[in-house]
Amino acid sequence: MTASKTKRVKTSSSPLVSAHLPLRRHSGVPLYRQIYDGFRQAILGGLLRAGQRIPSTRALAAELEISRFPVLAAYEQLLHEGYLAGRIGAGTFVSGTLPDDALRPLSSTRASGRSGKPARAARPVRREPEWERSEGGLRPFRMSLPGLDQFPLAIWARLVARHARALTPALMAYGNPAGLEVLRAAVAEYLRTARAVRCEADQVIILSGSQAALRVAATALLAQGDMVAVEEPGYPGARDALRASGAELAPVPVDDQGLSVAALERLGTRVRAVYVTPSHQYPLGVSMSATRRLELLEWAERHGSWLLEDDYDSEYRYVSRPLGSLQGMDGHGRVIYIGSFSKVLFPSLRVGYLIVPRALRRGFLESREALDIFSPALSQLALADFLQEGHFARHLRRMRAVYLNRRAALLEGLARHCAGRLTVLNADGGLHAAAALPVGADDTAVVERMDRHGLTATALSSCYAGPARRAGLLLGFGGFEERRLLEASRVLGTVLRHGTD
Amino acid sequence: MTASKTKRVKTSSSPLVSAHLPLRRHSGVPLYRQIYDGFRQAILGGLLRAGQRIPSTRALAAELEISRFPVLAAYEQLLHEGYLAGRIGAGTFVSGTLPDDALRPLSSTRASGRSGKPARAARPVRREPEWERSEGGLRPFRMSLPGLDQFPLAIWARLVARHARALTPALMAYGNPAGLEVLRAAVAEYLRTARAVRCEADQVIILSGSQAALRVAATALLAQGDMVAVEEPGYPGARDALRASGAELAPVPVDDQGLSVAALERLGTRVRAVYVTPSHQYPLGVSMSATRRLELLEWAERHGSWLLEDDYDSEYRYVSRPLGSLQGMDGHGRVIYIGSFSKVLFPSLRVGYLIVPRALRRGFLESREALDIFSPALSQLALADFLQEGHFARHLRRMRAVYLNRRAALLEGLARHCAGRLTVLNADGGLHAAAALPVGADDTAVVERMDRHGLTATALSSCYAGPARRAGLLLGFGGFEERRLLEASRVLGTVLRHGTD
């Protein structure tokens, strides 16, 4: 379903077509003929399409700064030959059916490129399935999906509309690579208060999310081929970002206290940075113990290495009190703190942040500018208000209760329908449960069977950089109502029992 | 000016402070004492600030899932000692003045980090000048600044508000790394029509602008240390992006027909890609001749190299008809086309695009996903409507007339006030004029003097990767009314005449 099929393109202002009409005034070729050739080639070459409006003769003559006569003559010829349709003066369009001689090779090479091959009218292109229309992105048990049905959209839309109307030239122009101060101050206050992050507004860098944050950190801190330790199993998106930045990855196992610092020690002195998710390990859900945190900070200080703390999903814990951030325990400025509003508000907002030690600020800002200069102003302004007016704290508080119920529904559904075939490893926090399949199970095959039954899940094995040590399923519950989770668990039970369908 | 100074933070919903209160129930330390200690350390450590609201005893007890009595006891003690102010039940705040004993070292290490050094209340931080408040970003002759005063903000705000209210969960969730199809289709149609780019919607990748486009292209096409030829002089932002991606840069001189393909040939076979601005060379303004374009395409085909065409500012030409894109002349899929809405709409929109040959699409999408996953939904939706409803074509057409007048004002002002001291090299298109200073002049010093007189300009020498061959000024005219440009030219004349102030 392309846009052109669903909705007639209405250009009440006529399109700009002069790129197809590079007129040469003293070439000996009459102007009307040059205009005719330009349109004919653009139509045969597929650059102007059936049904597309073209300018009036008056508008085109004005645009080309020529008299209207050669334009009229060219349009008449194009209408006569069937390239254009409509009546002069009432709106002229590219014809839906090309004239018979359209398939003979063109003499000019402009539209057909240097190859000399005849230009073809562009064939319709097979469209790939689209996220925006596919249900796959919103099916149970899709990971990392917040309860979007619960988002206070009316409040958000009001803030966005208020700021959109009031944009000043200063806010529309190029902005600060660090982000708007009003948002940085609000983020810093939130993180000090809720996550015990030690920071001021000048340490905050606003960007589009944790993926961009890792790219910026890698450019600022690493040389090509530097080694970065990552959790094993760990977050594949982080590995992609670090690899794209030229880092060499060293997987380090995770145990029930989080990343193993003993295993990190064995890697020796080459490790320049560690990517770590201490609040809620991705994917296993472990919260790093206080002892392990202190060991890790001590290791970083001793090696002069950096800790990239991705504090994703930390806002939601159901079993024990939330722990403060690793950053808040760091006395030596070794921690770069990464957070995002994707899961506490909504992913397509695309706002996240870095908190950087002051000594690194300049390098990080240069690296952030080289990534994509700065972040859109409108979402920053609306978000600052959303934080400052208390909507954010209220939303978080409300979602804790919502997620507590959704989590309970998932656990109840799994206990009822999947007992003996799936063991919940951890659902203490965040928006997903990690669950183990029996030893030797093929979790990728299970995920494929689930897909055929209308369920989306992530195979635990896909989170390993090296050989998978464990088979399991990561089951997101944040985005789905209780009834839907219970029903989906029933379907999952069927899928697990009939392993060969 | 921090947000906390300008505007009292109103959290009608109380903040979440439990990160500071990791209660241990069986530790032998009474709960009220743990709560007291947690607050005291968070206040002394600067994580909770003077004037900041804290939860009611009832809310905190609920959050911690404990009885209200230990919370009441802790609050009473904190009020008594002056850490908190207010009346229980009526709103409690962190006190503006800390008690006398606040400076004695803390016994606990949590708030002070591993170092054992006493925690200090955070010092006020010196704020750096802010883009959003500085006039420097909006003064004549700032480069790359469109006529923001002329932007149809009411229409834009209406489209944004319409889509913000109507966001569905599918549009709020994770989206397509290529961008929304409705926008890709509209961009493809615009580019085919107005820039003679040969493309379909499936070749379009939406991202935040040309900087991000270069990062994505570099990750998709280049290996570490691959050589990329850049125009000399050229766009410093492109050099930054390519360098941050690990490319080695080879400057290639530009003559009056554009980038010298002869000089490119002399670099041999190591050049994997060329960054080029054929429509309007940055900074000199030259439009690459048709002959040179064909030579460049032939060179790329022969070497199996890639051409990164940055078609910035191509929409505005004042002297001759706009040339179509280099991409439209390419018969072998060697051109990656880069464009942005920053200068035709406004920079803080942060929407740009890549047009990639089909054979490269998959690699580019992976590389785009590793950059920052996908682009915000709201701006894509509003922009698609802006294009499809004809507002974009109308705006472009109107701005051509506006810029033609502004350009005339600048040229008139320079002729009147700067004759003999500044020679306009090119103002045939785009939003700036390139002008030469006399041989031997120090253009950086001129720019600094201009700054002291309230003018912003870019030194031509800053656009050279190697030693500057020419001294000059790049004078943006797009963002300023005629009267202001005439007046600024008068001031510039004074600056140039009195070279030693």
Short mmCIF file of N, CA and C in Angstrom, two decimals, chain A residues 116-215:
data_model
loop_
_atom_site.label_atom_id
_atom_site.label_comp_id
_atom_site.label_asym_id
_atom_site.label_seq_id
_atom_site.Cartn_x
_atom_site.Cartn_y
_atom_site.Cartn_z
N GLY A 116 23.72 4.13 -22.22
CA GLY A 116 23.17 4.06 -23.56
C GLY A 116 22.02 3.07 -23.67
N LYS A 117 21.75 2.34 -22.57
CA LYS A 117 20.60 1.42 -22.61
C LYS A 117 19.31 2.23 -22.65
N PRO A 118 18.28 1.72 -23.31
CA PRO A 118 17.04 2.48 -23.36
C PRO A 118 16.44 2.63 -21.97
N ALA A 119 15.83 3.79 -21.76
CA ALA A 119 15.18 4.01 -20.47
C ALA A 119 13.91 3.18 -20.43
N ARG A 120 13.60 2.64 -19.27
CA ARG A 120 12.34 1.92 -19.11
C ARG A 120 11.44 2.75 -18.19
N ALA A 121 10.16 2.67 -18.45
CA ALA A 121 9.26 3.24 -17.46
C ALA A 121 9.45 2.39 -16.21
N ALA A 122 9.56 3.04 -15.04
CA ALA A 122 9.88 2.32 -13.81
C ALA A 122 8.82 1.26 -13.52
N ARG A 123 9.27 0.07 -13.16
CA ARG A 123 8.34 -0.99 -12.80
C ARG A 123 7.83 -0.77 -11.38
N PRO A 124 6.61 -1.24 -11.12
CA PRO A 124 6.16 -1.15 -9.73
C PRO A 124 7.07 -2.01 -8.85
N VAL A 125 7.39 -1.50 -7.70
CA VAL A 125 8.34 -2.17 -6.82
C VAL A 125 7.57 -2.96 -5.78
N ARG A 126 8.01 -4.19 -5.53
CA ARG A 126 7.38 -4.98 -4.48
C ARG A 126 7.70 -4.32 -3.13
N ARG A 127 6.66 -4.00 -2.38
CA ARG A 127 6.88 -3.35 -1.08
C ARG A 127 7.16 -4.41 -0.03
N GLU A 128 8.14 -4.13 0.81
CA GLU A 128 8.38 -5.03 1.94
C GLU A 128 7.36 -4.76 3.03
N PRO A 129 7.13 -5.72 3.87
CA PRO A 129 6.19 -5.47 4.97
C PRO A 129 6.66 -4.28 5.79
N GLU A 130 5.74 -3.50 6.24
CA GLU A 130 6.05 -2.26 6.93
C GLU A 130 5.78 -2.41 8.41
N TRP A 131 6.70 -1.90 9.23
CA TRP A 131 6.49 -1.87 10.68
C TRP A 131 5.18 -1.19 11.01
N GLU A 132 4.92 -0.09 10.32
CA GLU A 132 3.78 0.73 10.73
C GLU A 132 2.47 0.03 10.47
N ARG A 133 2.47 -1.00 9.60
CA ARG A 133 1.22 -1.68 9.34
C ARG A 133 1.22 -3.09 9.92
N SER A 134 2.44 -3.60 10.19
CA SER A 134 2.54 -4.96 10.67
C SER A 134 2.13 -5.04 12.13
N GLU A 135 1.44 -6.10 12.48
CA GLU A 135 1.08 -6.33 13.87
C GLU A 135 2.24 -6.97 14.63
N GLY A 136 3.27 -7.44 13.88
CA GLY A 136 4.39 -8.15 14.51
C GLY A 136 5.06 -7.37 15.61
N GLY A 137 5.08 -6.07 15.47
CA GLY A 137 5.74 -5.24 16.47
C GLY A 137 4.92 -5.06 17.72
N LEU A 138 3.66 -5.48 17.71
CA LEU A 138 2.78 -5.23 18.84
C LEU A 138 2.13 -6.51 19.38
N ARG A 139 2.67 -7.65 19.00
CA ARG A 139 2.07 -8.90 19.46
C ARG A 139 2.69 -9.35 20.77
N PRO A 140 1.95 -10.08 21.61
CA PRO A 140 2.60 -10.68 22.76
C PRO A 140 3.65 -11.66 22.24
N PHE A 141 4.75 -11.80 22.80
CA PHE A 141 5.37 -11.23 23.98
C PHE A 141 6.53 -10.33 23.54
N ARG A 142 6.24 -9.38 22.65
CA ARG A 142 7.28 -8.51 22.11
C ARG A 142 8.05 -7.84 23.26
N MET A 143 9.40 -7.89 23.17
CA MET A 143 10.28 -7.30 24.19
C MET A 143 10.27 -5.78 24.12
N SER A 144 10.66 -5.14 25.20
CA SER A 144 10.98 -3.71 25.22
C SER A 144 9.82 -2.82 24.81
N LEU A 145 8.60 -3.36 24.95
CA LEU A 145 7.43 -2.58 24.56
C LEU A 145 6.73 -2.12 25.83
N PRO A 146 6.67 -0.80 26.05
CA PRO A 146 5.96 -0.32 27.23
C PRO A 146 4.44 -0.38 27.02
N GLY A 147 3.69 -0.08 28.05
CA GLY A 147 2.23 -0.09 27.96
C GLY A 147 1.74 1.16 27.24
N LEU A 148 1.84 1.15 25.92
CA LEU A 148 1.55 2.36 25.14
C LEU A 148 0.09 2.76 25.24
N ASP A 149 -0.78 1.77 25.49
CA ASP A 149 -2.20 2.07 25.65
C ASP A 149 -2.47 2.92 26.89
N GLN A 150 -1.51 2.96 27.83
CA GLN A 150 -1.69 3.69 29.08
C GLN A 150 -1.04 5.07 29.06
N PHE A 151 -0.37 5.40 27.95
CA PHE A 151 0.36 6.67 27.91
C PHE A 151 -0.62 7.85 27.90
N PRO A 152 -0.36 8.89 28.70
CA PRO A 152 -1.27 10.05 28.73
C PRO A 152 -1.10 10.91 27.48
N LEU A 153 -1.63 10.40 26.36
CA LEU A 153 -1.40 11.02 25.06
C LEU A 153 -2.00 12.42 24.97
N ALA A 154 -3.15 12.62 25.61
CA ALA A 154 -3.80 13.93 25.53
C ALA A 154 -2.90 15.01 26.15
N ILE A 155 -2.31 14.69 27.31
CA ILE A 155 -1.40 15.65 27.95
C ILE A 155 -0.19 15.90 27.05
N TRP A 156 0.38 14.83 26.55
CA TRP A 156 1.56 14.94 25.70
C TRP A 156 1.27 15.79 24.45
N ALA A 157 0.15 15.50 23.80
CA ALA A 157 -0.22 16.22 22.58
C ALA A 157 -0.43 17.71 22.88
N ARG A 158 -0.97 18.00 24.06
CA ARG A 158 -1.18 19.40 24.42
C ARG A 158 0.17 20.12 24.59
N LEU A 159 1.14 19.45 25.22
CA LEU A 159 2.46 20.06 25.40
C LEU A 159 3.15 20.26 24.05
N VAL A 160 3.04 19.26 23.18
CA VAL A 160 3.67 19.35 21.86
C VAL A 160 3.05 20.49 21.06
N ALA A 161 1.72 20.56 21.07
CA ALA A 161 1.03 21.60 20.29
C ALA A 161 1.40 22.98 20.82
N ARG A 162 1.47 23.11 22.15
CA ARG A 162 1.81 24.40 22.76
C ARG A 162 3.19 24.87 22.27
N HIS A 163 4.15 23.97 22.26
CA HIS A 163 5.51 24.38 21.87
C HIS A 163 5.65 24.52 20.36
N ALA A 164 4.91 23.73 19.60
CA ALA A 164 5.00 23.83 18.12
C ALA A 164 4.54 25.22 17.67
N ARG A 165 3.46 25.69 18.26
CA ARG A 165 2.95 27.02 17.89
C ARG A 165 3.92 28.13 18.27
N ALA A 166 4.69 27.88 19.35
CA ALA A 166 5.50 28.96 19.93
C ALA A 166 6.97 28.88 19.54
N LEU A 167 7.30 28.05 18.55
CA LEU A 167 8.71 27.94 18.14
C LEU A 167 9.23 29.29 17.67
N THR A 168 10.35 29.71 18.22
CA THR A 168 10.98 30.96 17.79
C THR A 168 12.11 30.63 16.81
N PRO A 169 12.54 31.62 16.02
CA PRO A 169 13.69 31.35 15.15
C PRO A 169 14.88 30.75 15.91
N ALA A 170 15.14 31.22 17.14
CA ALA A 170 16.27 30.67 17.89
C ALA A 170 16.09 29.18 18.16
N LEU A 171 14.85 28.76 18.38
CA LEU A 171 14.60 27.34 18.64
C LEU A 171 14.50 26.52 17.35
N MET A 172 14.30 27.20 16.22
CA MET A 172 14.24 26.49 14.94
C MET A 172 15.63 26.36 14.31
N ALA A 173 16.57 27.19 14.74
CA ALA A 173 17.90 27.21 14.14
C ALA A 173 18.75 26.04 14.69
N TYR A 174 20.02 26.02 14.31
CA TYR A 174 20.92 25.01 14.86
C TYR A 174 21.01 25.19 16.36
N GLY A 175 20.98 24.11 17.11
CA GLY A 175 20.94 24.17 18.56
C GLY A 175 22.18 23.58 19.21
N ASN A 176 22.15 23.56 20.52
CA ASN A 176 23.26 23.08 21.33
C ASN A 176 23.40 21.56 21.19
N PRO A 177 24.60 21.07 20.85
CA PRO A 177 24.80 19.61 20.75
C PRO A 177 24.51 18.90 22.07
N ALA A 178 24.61 19.59 23.19
CA ALA A 178 24.33 18.95 24.49
C ALA A 178 22.84 18.82 24.73
N GLY A 179 22.04 19.60 24.02
CA GLY A 179 20.60 19.60 24.27
C GLY A 179 20.18 20.91 24.92
N LEU A 180 18.87 21.12 25.00
CA LEU A 180 18.35 22.35 25.61
C LEU A 180 18.57 22.32 27.12
N GLU A 181 19.02 23.43 27.67
CA GLU A 181 19.32 23.46 29.11
C GLU A 181 18.11 23.11 29.96
N VAL A 182 16.94 23.57 29.55
CA VAL A 182 15.74 23.33 30.35
C VAL A 182 15.47 21.83 30.50
N LEU A 183 15.77 21.06 29.45
CA LEU A 183 15.59 19.61 29.55
C LEU A 183 16.73 18.97 30.33
N ARG A 184 17.95 19.45 30.10
CA ARG A 184 19.08 18.87 30.82
C ARG A 184 18.93 19.05 32.33
N ALA A 185 18.44 20.22 32.74
CA ALA A 185 18.24 20.47 34.17
C ALA A 185 17.17 19.52 34.73
N ALA A 186 16.10 19.31 33.97
CA ALA A 186 15.02 18.44 34.44
C ALA A 186 15.49 16.98 34.51
N VAL A 187 16.28 16.56 33.52
CA VAL A 187 16.79 15.18 33.53
C VAL A 187 17.74 14.99 34.71
N ALA A 188 18.61 15.98 34.94
CA ALA A 188 19.57 15.85 36.05
C ALA A 188 18.83 15.76 37.38
N GLU A 189 17.80 16.57 37.56
CA GLU A 189 17.07 16.50 38.83
C GLU A 189 16.37 15.15 38.99
N TYR A 190 15.78 14.68 37.91
CA TYR A 190 15.13 13.36 37.99
C TYR A 190 16.13 12.27 38.36
N LEU A 191 17.30 12.28 37.70
CA LEU A 191 18.27 11.21 37.94
C LEU A 191 18.88 11.28 39.34
N ARG A 192 19.14 12.51 39.83
CA ARG A 192 19.64 12.63 41.21
C ARG A 192 18.62 12.06 42.18
N THR A 193 17.36 12.41 41.97
CA THR A 193 16.31 12.06 42.91
C THR A 193 15.94 10.59 42.83
N ALA A 194 15.69 10.11 41.62
CA ALA A 194 15.12 8.77 41.48
C ALA A 194 16.16 7.69 41.31
N ARG A 195 17.34 8.04 40.76
CA ARG A 195 18.34 7.01 40.48
C ARG A 195 19.65 7.23 41.23
N ALA A 196 19.69 8.23 42.12
CA ALA A 196 20.90 8.53 42.89
C ALA A 196 22.12 8.72 41.99
N VAL A 197 21.89 9.29 40.81
CA VAL A 197 23.00 9.64 39.91
C VAL A 197 23.55 10.97 40.38
N ARG A 198 24.88 11.08 40.48
CA ARG A 198 25.50 12.33 40.92
C ARG A 198 25.79 13.17 39.68
N CYS A 199 24.95 14.15 39.42
CA CYS A 199 25.15 14.91 38.18
C CYS A 199 24.51 16.29 38.25
N GLU A 200 25.02 17.17 37.41
CA GLU A 200 24.44 18.49 37.18
C GLU A 200 24.04 18.57 35.71
N ALA A 201 23.26 19.61 35.41
CA ALA A 201 22.77 19.76 34.04
C ALA A 201 23.90 19.80 33.00
N ASP A 202 25.06 20.35 33.37
CA ASP A 202 26.14 20.47 32.38
C ASP A 202 26.79 19.13 32.05
N GLN A 203 26.46 18.07 32.81
CA GLN A 203 27.01 16.75 32.50
C GLN A 203 26.06 15.93 31.62
N VAL A 204 24.90 16.49 31.34
CA VAL A 204 23.88 15.77 30.57
C VAL A 204 24.07 16.06 29.07
N ILE A 205 24.04 15.04 28.25
CA ILE A 205 24.02 15.21 26.80
C ILE A 205 22.78 14.51 26.27
N ILE A 206 21.91 15.29 25.64
CA ILE A 206 20.67 14.73 25.09
C ILE A 206 20.93 14.19 23.69
N LEU A 207 20.46 12.98 23.43
CA LEU A 207 20.54 12.41 22.09
C LEU A 207 19.36 11.46 21.89
N SER A 208 19.42 10.62 20.85
CA SER A 208 18.18 9.93 20.48
C SER A 208 17.93 8.64 21.25
N GLY A 209 18.93 8.15 21.99
CA GLY A 209 18.70 6.92 22.75
C GLY A 209 20.01 6.24 23.08
N SER A 210 19.92 5.03 23.62
CA SER A 210 21.13 4.37 24.10
C SER A 210 22.03 3.93 22.95
N GLN A 211 21.43 3.64 21.78
CA GLN A 211 22.24 3.25 20.64
C GLN A 211 23.18 4.40 20.25
N ALA A 212 22.63 5.58 20.10
CA ALA A 212 23.43 6.76 19.77
C ALA A 212 24.42 7.06 20.89
N ALA A 213 23.99 6.86 22.14
CA ALA A 213 24.88 7.12 23.28
C ALA A 213 26.13 6.24 23.21
N LEU A 214 25.93 4.98 22.83
CA LEU A 214 27.09 4.08 22.73
C LEU A 214 28.00 4.49 21.59
N ARG A 215 27.41 4.94 20.46
CA ARG A 215 28.24 5.39 19.35
C ARG A 215 29.08 6.60 19.75
#
